[in-house]
PDB file of C-alpha atoms in Angstrom:
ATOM      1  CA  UNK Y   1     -28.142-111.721 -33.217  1.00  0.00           C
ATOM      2  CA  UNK Y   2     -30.977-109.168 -32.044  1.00  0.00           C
ATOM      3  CA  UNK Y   3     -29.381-106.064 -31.734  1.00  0.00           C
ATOM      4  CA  UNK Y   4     -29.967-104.560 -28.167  1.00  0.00           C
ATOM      5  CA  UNK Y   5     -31.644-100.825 -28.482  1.00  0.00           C
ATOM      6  CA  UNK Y   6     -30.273 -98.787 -25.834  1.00  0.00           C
ATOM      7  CA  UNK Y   7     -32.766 -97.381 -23.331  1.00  0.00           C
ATOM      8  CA  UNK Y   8     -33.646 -93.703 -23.350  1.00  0.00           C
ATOM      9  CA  UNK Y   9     -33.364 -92.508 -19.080  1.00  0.00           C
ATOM     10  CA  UNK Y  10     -35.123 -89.400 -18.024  1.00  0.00           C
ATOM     11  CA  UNK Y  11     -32.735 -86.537 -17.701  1.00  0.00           C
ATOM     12  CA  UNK Y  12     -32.377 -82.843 -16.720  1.00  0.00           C
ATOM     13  CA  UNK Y  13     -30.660 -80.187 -19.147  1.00  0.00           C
ATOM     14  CA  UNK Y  14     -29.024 -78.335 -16.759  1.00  0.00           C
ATOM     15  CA  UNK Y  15     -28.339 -74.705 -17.722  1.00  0.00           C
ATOM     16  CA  UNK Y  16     -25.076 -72.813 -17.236  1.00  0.00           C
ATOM     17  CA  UNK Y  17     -25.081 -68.808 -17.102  1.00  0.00           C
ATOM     18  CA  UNK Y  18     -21.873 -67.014 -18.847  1.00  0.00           C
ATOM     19  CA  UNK Y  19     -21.236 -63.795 -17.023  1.00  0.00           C
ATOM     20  CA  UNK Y  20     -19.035 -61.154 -18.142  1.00  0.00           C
ATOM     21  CA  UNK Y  21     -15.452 -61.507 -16.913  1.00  0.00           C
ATOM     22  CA  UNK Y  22     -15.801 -65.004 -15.867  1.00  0.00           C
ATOM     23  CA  UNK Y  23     -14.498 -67.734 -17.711  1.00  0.00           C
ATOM     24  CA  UNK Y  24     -16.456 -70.566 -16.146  1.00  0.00           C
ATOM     25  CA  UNK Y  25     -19.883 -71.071 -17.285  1.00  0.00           C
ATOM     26  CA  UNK Y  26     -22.019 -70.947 -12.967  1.00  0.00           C
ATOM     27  CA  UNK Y  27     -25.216 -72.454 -12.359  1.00  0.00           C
ATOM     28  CA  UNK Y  28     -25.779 -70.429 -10.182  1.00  0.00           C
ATOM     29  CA  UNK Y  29     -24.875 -66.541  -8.766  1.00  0.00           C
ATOM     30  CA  UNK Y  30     -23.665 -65.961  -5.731  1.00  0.00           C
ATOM     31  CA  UNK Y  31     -26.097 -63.119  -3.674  1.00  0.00           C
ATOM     32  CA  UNK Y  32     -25.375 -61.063  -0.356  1.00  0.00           C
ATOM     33  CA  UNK Y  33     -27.048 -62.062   2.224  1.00  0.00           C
ATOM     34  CA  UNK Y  34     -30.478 -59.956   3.178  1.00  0.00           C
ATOM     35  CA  UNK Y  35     -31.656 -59.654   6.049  1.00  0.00           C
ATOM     36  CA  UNK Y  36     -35.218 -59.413   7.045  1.00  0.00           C
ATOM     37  CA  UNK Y  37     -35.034 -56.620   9.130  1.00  0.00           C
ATOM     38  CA  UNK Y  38     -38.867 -55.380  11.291  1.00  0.00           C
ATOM     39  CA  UNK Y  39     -40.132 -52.503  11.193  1.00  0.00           C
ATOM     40  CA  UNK Y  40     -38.738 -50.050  13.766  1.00  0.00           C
ATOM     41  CA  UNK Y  41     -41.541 -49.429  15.900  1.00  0.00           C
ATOM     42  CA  UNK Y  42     -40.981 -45.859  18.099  1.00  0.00           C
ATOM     43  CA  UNK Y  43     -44.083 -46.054  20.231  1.00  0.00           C
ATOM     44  CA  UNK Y  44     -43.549 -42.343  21.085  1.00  0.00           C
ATOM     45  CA  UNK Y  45     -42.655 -38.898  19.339  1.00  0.00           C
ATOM     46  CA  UNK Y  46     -39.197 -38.208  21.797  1.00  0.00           C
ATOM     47  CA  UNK Y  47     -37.966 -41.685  20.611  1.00  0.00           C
ATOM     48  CA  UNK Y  48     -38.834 -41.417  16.981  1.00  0.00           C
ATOM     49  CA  UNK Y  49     -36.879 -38.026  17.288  1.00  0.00           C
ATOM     50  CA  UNK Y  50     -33.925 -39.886  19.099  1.00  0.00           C
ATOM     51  CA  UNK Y  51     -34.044 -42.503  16.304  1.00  0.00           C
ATOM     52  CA  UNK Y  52     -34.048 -39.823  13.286  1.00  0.00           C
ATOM     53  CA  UNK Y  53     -31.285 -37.321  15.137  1.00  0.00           C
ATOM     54  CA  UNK Y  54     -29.056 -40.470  15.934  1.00  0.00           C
ATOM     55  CA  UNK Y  55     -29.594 -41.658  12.106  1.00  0.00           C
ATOM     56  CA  UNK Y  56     -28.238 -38.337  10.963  1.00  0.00           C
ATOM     57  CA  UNK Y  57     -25.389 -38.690  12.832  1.00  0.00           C
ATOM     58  CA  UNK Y  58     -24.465 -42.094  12.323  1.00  0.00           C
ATOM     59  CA  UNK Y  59     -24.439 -41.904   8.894  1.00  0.00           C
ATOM     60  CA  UNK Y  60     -22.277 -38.677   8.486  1.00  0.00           C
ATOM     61  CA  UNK Y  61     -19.309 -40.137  10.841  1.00  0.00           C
ATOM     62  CA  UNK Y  62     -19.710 -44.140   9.541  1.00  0.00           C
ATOM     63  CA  UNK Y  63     -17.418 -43.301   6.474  1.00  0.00           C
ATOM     64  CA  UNK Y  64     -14.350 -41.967   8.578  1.00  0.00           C
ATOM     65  CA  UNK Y  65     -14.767 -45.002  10.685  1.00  0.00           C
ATOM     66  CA  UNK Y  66     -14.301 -46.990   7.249  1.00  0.00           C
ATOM     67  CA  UNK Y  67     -11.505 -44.791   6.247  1.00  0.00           C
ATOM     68  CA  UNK Y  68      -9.373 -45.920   9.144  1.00  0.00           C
ATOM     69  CA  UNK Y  69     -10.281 -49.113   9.193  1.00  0.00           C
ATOM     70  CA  UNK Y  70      -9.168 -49.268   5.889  1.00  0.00           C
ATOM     71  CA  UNK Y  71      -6.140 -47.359   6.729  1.00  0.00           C
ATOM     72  CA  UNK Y  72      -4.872 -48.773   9.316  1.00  0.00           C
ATOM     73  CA  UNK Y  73      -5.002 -52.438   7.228  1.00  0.00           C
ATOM     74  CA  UNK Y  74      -2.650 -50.627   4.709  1.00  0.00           C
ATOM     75  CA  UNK Y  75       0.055 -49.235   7.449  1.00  0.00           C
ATOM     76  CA  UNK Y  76      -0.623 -52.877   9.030  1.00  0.00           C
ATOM     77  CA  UNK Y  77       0.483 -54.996   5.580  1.00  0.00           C
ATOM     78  CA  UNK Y  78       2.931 -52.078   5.044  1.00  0.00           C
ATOM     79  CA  UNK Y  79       4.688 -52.480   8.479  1.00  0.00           C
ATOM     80  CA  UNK Y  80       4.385 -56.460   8.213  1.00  0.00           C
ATOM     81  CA  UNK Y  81       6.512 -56.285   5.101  1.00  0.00           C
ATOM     82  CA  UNK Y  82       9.613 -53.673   6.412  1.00  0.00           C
ATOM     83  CA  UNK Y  83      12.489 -55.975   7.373  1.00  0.00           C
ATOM     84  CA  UNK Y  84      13.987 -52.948  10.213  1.00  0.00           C
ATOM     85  CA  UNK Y  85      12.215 -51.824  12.905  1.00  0.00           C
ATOM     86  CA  UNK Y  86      14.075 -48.391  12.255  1.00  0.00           C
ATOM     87  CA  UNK Y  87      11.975 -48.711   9.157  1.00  0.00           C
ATOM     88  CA  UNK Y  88       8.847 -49.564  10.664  1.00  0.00           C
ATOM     89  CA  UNK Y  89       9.167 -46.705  12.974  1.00  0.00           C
ATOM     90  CA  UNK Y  90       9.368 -44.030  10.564  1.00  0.00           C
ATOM     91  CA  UNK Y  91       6.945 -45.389   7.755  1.00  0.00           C
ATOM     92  CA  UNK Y  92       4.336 -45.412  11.265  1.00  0.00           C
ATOM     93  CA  UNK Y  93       5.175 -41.528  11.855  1.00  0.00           C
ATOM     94  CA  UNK Y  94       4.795 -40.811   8.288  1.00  0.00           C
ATOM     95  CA  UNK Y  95       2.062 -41.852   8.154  1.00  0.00           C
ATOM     96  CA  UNK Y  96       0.377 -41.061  11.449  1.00  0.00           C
ATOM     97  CA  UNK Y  97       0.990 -37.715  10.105  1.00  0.00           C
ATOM     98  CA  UNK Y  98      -0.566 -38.266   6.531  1.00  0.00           C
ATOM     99  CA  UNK Y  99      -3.576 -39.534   8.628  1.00  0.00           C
ATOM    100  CA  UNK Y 100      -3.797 -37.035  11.231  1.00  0.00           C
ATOM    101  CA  UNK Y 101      -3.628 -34.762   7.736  1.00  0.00           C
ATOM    102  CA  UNK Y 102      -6.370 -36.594   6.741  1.00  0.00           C
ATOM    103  CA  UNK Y 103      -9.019 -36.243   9.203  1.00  0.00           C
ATOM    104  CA  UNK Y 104      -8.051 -33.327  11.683  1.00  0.00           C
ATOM    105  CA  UNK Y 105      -9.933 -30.702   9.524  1.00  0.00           C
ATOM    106  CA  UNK Y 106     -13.437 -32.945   9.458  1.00  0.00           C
ATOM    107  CA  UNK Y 107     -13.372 -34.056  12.589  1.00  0.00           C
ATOM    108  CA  UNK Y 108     -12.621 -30.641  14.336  1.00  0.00           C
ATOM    109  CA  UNK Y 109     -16.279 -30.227  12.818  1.00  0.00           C
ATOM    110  CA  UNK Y 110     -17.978 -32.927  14.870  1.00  0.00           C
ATOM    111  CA  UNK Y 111     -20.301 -32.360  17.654  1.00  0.00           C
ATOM    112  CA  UNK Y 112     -19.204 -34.099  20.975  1.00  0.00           C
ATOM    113  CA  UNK Y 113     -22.084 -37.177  20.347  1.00  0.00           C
ATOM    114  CA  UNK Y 114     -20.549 -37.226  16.908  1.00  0.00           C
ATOM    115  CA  UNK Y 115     -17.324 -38.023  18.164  1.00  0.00           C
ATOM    116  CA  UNK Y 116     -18.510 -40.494  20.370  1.00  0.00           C
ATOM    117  CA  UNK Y 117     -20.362 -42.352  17.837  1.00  0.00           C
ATOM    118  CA  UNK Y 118     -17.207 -41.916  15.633  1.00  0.00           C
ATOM    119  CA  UNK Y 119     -15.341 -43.525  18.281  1.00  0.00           C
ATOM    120  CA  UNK Y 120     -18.002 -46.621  18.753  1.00  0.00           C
ATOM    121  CA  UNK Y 121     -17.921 -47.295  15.221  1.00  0.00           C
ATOM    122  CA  UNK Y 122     -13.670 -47.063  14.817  1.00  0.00           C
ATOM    123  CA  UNK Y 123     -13.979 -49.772  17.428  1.00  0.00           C
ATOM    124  CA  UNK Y 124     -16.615 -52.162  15.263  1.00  0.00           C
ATOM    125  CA  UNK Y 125     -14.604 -51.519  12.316  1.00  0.00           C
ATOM    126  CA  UNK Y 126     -10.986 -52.367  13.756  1.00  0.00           C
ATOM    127  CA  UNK Y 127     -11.602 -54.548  16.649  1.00  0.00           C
ATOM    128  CA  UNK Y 128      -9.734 -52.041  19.044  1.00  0.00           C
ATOM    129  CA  UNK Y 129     -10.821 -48.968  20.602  1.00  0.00           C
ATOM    130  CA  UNK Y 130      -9.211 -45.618  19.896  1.00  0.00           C
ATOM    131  CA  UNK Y 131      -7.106 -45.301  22.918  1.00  0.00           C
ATOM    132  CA  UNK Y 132      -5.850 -48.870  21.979  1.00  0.00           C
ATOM    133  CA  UNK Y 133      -4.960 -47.583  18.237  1.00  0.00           C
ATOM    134  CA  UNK Y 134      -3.435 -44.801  19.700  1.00  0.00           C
ATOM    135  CA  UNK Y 135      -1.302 -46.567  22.167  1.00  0.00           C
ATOM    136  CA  UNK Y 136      -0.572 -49.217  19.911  1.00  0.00           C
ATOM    137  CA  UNK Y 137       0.880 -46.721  17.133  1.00  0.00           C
ATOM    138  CA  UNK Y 138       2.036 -44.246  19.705  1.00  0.00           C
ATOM    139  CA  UNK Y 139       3.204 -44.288  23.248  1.00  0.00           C
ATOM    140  CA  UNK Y 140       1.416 -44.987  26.098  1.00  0.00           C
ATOM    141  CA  UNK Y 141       1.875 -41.276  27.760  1.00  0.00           C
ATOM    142  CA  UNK Y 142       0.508 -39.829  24.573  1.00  0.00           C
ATOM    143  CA  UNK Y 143      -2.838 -42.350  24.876  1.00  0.00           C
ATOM    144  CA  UNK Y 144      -3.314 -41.288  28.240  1.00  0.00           C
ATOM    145  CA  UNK Y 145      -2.905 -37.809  27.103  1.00  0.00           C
ATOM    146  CA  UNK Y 146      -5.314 -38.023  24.205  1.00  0.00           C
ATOM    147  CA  UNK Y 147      -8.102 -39.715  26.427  1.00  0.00           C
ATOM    148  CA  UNK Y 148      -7.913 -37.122  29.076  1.00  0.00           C
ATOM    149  CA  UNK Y 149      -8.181 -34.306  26.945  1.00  0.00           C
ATOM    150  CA  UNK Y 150     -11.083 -36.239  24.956  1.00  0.00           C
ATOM    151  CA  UNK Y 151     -12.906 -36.519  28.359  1.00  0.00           C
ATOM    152  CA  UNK Y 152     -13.056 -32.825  28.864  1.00  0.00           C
ATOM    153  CA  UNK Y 153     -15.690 -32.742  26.277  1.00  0.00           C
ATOM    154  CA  UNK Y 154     -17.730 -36.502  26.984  1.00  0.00           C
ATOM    155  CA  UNK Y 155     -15.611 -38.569  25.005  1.00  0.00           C
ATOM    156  CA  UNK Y 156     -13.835 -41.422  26.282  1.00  0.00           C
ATOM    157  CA  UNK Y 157     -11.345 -42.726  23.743  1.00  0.00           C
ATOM    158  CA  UNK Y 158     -11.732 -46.107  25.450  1.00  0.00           C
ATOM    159  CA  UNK Y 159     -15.514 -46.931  24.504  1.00  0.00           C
ATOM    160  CA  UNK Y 160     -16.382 -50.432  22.977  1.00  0.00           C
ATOM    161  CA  UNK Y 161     -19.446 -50.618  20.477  1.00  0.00           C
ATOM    162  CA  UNK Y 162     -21.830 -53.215  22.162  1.00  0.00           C
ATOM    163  CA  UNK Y 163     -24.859 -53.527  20.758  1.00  0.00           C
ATOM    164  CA  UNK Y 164     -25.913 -56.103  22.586  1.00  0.00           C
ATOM    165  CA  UNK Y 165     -25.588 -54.629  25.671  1.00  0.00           C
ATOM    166  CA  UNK Y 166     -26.236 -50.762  25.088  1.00  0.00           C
ATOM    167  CA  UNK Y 167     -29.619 -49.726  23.295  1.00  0.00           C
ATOM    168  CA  UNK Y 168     -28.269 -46.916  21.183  1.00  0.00           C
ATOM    169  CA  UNK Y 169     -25.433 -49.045  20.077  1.00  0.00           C
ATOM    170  CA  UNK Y 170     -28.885 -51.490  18.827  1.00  0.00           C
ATOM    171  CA  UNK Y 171     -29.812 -48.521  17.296  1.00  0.00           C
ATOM    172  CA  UNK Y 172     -26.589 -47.478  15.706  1.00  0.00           C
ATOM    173  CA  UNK Y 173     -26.231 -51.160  14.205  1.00  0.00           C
ATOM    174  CA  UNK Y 174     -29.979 -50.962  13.195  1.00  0.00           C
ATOM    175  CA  UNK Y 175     -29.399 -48.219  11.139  1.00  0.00           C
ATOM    176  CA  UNK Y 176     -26.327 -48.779   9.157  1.00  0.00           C
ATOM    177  CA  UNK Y 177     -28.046 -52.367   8.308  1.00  0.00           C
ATOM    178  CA  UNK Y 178     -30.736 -50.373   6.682  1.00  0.00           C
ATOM    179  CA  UNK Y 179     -28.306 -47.727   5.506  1.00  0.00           C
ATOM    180  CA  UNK Y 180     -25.986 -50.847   3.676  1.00  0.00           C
ATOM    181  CA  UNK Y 181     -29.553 -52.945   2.156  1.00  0.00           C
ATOM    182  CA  UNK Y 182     -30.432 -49.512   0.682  1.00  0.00           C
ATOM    183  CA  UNK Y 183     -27.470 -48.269  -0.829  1.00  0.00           C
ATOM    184  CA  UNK Y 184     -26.874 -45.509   1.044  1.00  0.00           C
ATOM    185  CA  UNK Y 185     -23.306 -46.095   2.673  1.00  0.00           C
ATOM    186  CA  UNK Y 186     -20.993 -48.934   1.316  1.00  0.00           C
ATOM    187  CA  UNK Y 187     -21.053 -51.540   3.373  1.00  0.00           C
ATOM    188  CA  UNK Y 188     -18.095 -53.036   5.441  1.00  0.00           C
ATOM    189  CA  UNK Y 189     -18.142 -55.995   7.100  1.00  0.00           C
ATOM    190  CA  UNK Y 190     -17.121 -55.289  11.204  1.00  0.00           C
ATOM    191  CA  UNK Y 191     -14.297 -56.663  13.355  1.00  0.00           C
ATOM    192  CA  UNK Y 192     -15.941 -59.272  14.964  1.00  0.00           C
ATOM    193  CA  UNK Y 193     -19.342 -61.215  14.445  1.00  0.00           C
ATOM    194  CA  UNK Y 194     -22.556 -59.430  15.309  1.00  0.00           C
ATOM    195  CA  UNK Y 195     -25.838 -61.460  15.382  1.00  0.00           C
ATOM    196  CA  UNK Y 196     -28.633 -59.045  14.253  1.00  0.00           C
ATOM    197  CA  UNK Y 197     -31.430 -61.182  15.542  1.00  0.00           C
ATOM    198  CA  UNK Y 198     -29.649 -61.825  18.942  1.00  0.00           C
ATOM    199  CA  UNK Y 199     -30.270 -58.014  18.869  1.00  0.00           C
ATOM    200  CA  UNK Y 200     -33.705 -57.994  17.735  1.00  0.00           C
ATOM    201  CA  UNK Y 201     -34.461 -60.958  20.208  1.00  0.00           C
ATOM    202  CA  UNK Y 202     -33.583 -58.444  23.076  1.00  0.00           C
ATOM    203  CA  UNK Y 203     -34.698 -54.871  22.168  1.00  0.00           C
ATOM    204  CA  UNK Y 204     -37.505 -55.419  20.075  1.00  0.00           C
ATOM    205  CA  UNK Y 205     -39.163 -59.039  20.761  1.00  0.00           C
ATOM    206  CA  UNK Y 206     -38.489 -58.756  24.734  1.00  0.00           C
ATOM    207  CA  UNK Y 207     -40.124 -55.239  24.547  1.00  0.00           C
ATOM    208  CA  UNK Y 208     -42.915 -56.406  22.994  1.00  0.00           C
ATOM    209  CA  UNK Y 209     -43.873 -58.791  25.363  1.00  0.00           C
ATOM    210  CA  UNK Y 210     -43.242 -56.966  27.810  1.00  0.00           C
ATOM    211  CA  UNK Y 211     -45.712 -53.688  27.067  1.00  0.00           C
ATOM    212  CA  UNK Y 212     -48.186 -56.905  25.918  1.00  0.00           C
ATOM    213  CA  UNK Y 213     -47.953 -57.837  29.747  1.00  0.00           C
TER     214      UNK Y 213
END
């Protein structure tokens, strides 16, 4: 009997990359997401001096908005896992104090928009304002008390970062984007979802037609 050659089929040599510390061969890398951000157009010299002032000043306070975020995830976990609420009570005051510790000295050195931004930002990163943080790891009296004396000097404890609603919160958002593509502060993802082009759609596209008309 004729012997039946087997027929050759068209195939594709896939390739496999080995990276360091991974034991499974990818075929592919996984990549941040990048956003295609436009140009930041400041038609006049009192808003490009806005933008550049409020830069400055975002990017020194963004890191202790981090820090607590971060913080306040450990005392979270910490608290989650204490069986007493004796215990719970006194890890919280130890470490309210560790944190006050913390930031008291730096933050005594922050101008009163400083503090507000400061205060924006603690509220992307955690999802709750400070008056909420405070009341939640405090008492109410002592909230009230803290946003009081905050107001003497333009801060309100109890401000929500809305981008989508306030223009410098756009801004603020608009230039930790730029700040996190380039390297310059360490990116962390907020509290709930922000839509950068919903932003763009409104403060930059909607201008744009509108000085057009």
């Amino acid at each position: 009997m004729a012997q039946i050659q087997p027929i050759e089929t068209d195939s594709i040599a896939e390739k496999y990359l080995i990276i360091e510390g991974d034991s499974i061969p990818r075929r592919f890398i996984d990549l941040e997401e990048v956003l295609v951000m436009p140009r930041m157009k400041l038609a006049t010299r009192d808003e490009r001096i806005r933008y550049y002032i409020l830069k400055r000043k975002t990017k020194k306070v963004y890191p202790y908005a981090k820090l607590a975020s971060e913080r306040l995830t450990e005392l979270r976990k910490r608290l989650d896992e204490l069986p007493k609420k004796r215990q719970k009570k006194k890890y919280a005051k130890r470490i309210q104090k560790y944190i006050e510790g913390e930031f008291s000295a730096e933050l005594k050195k922050l101008t009163k928009t400083e503090g507000q931004i400061l205060i924006k930002l603690i509220h992307r990163q955690t999802g709750k304002t400070a008056f909420q943080l405070i009341k939640e790891l405090r008492n109410g009296w002592r909230a009230f008390w803290f946003n009081n004396t905050a107001s003497l000097f333009d801060i309100s404890l109890k401000r929500e970062y809305e981008p989508l609603e306030v223009e410098e919160d756009f801004l603020i958002e608009d230039i930790l984007l730029r700040a996190f593509q380039n390297g310059v502060l360490e990116r962390q993802a907020p509290a709930f979802e922000i839509d950068y082009y919903d932003l763009t759609d409104k403060w930059v596209n909607s201008k744009s037609v509108a000085n057009k008309q």
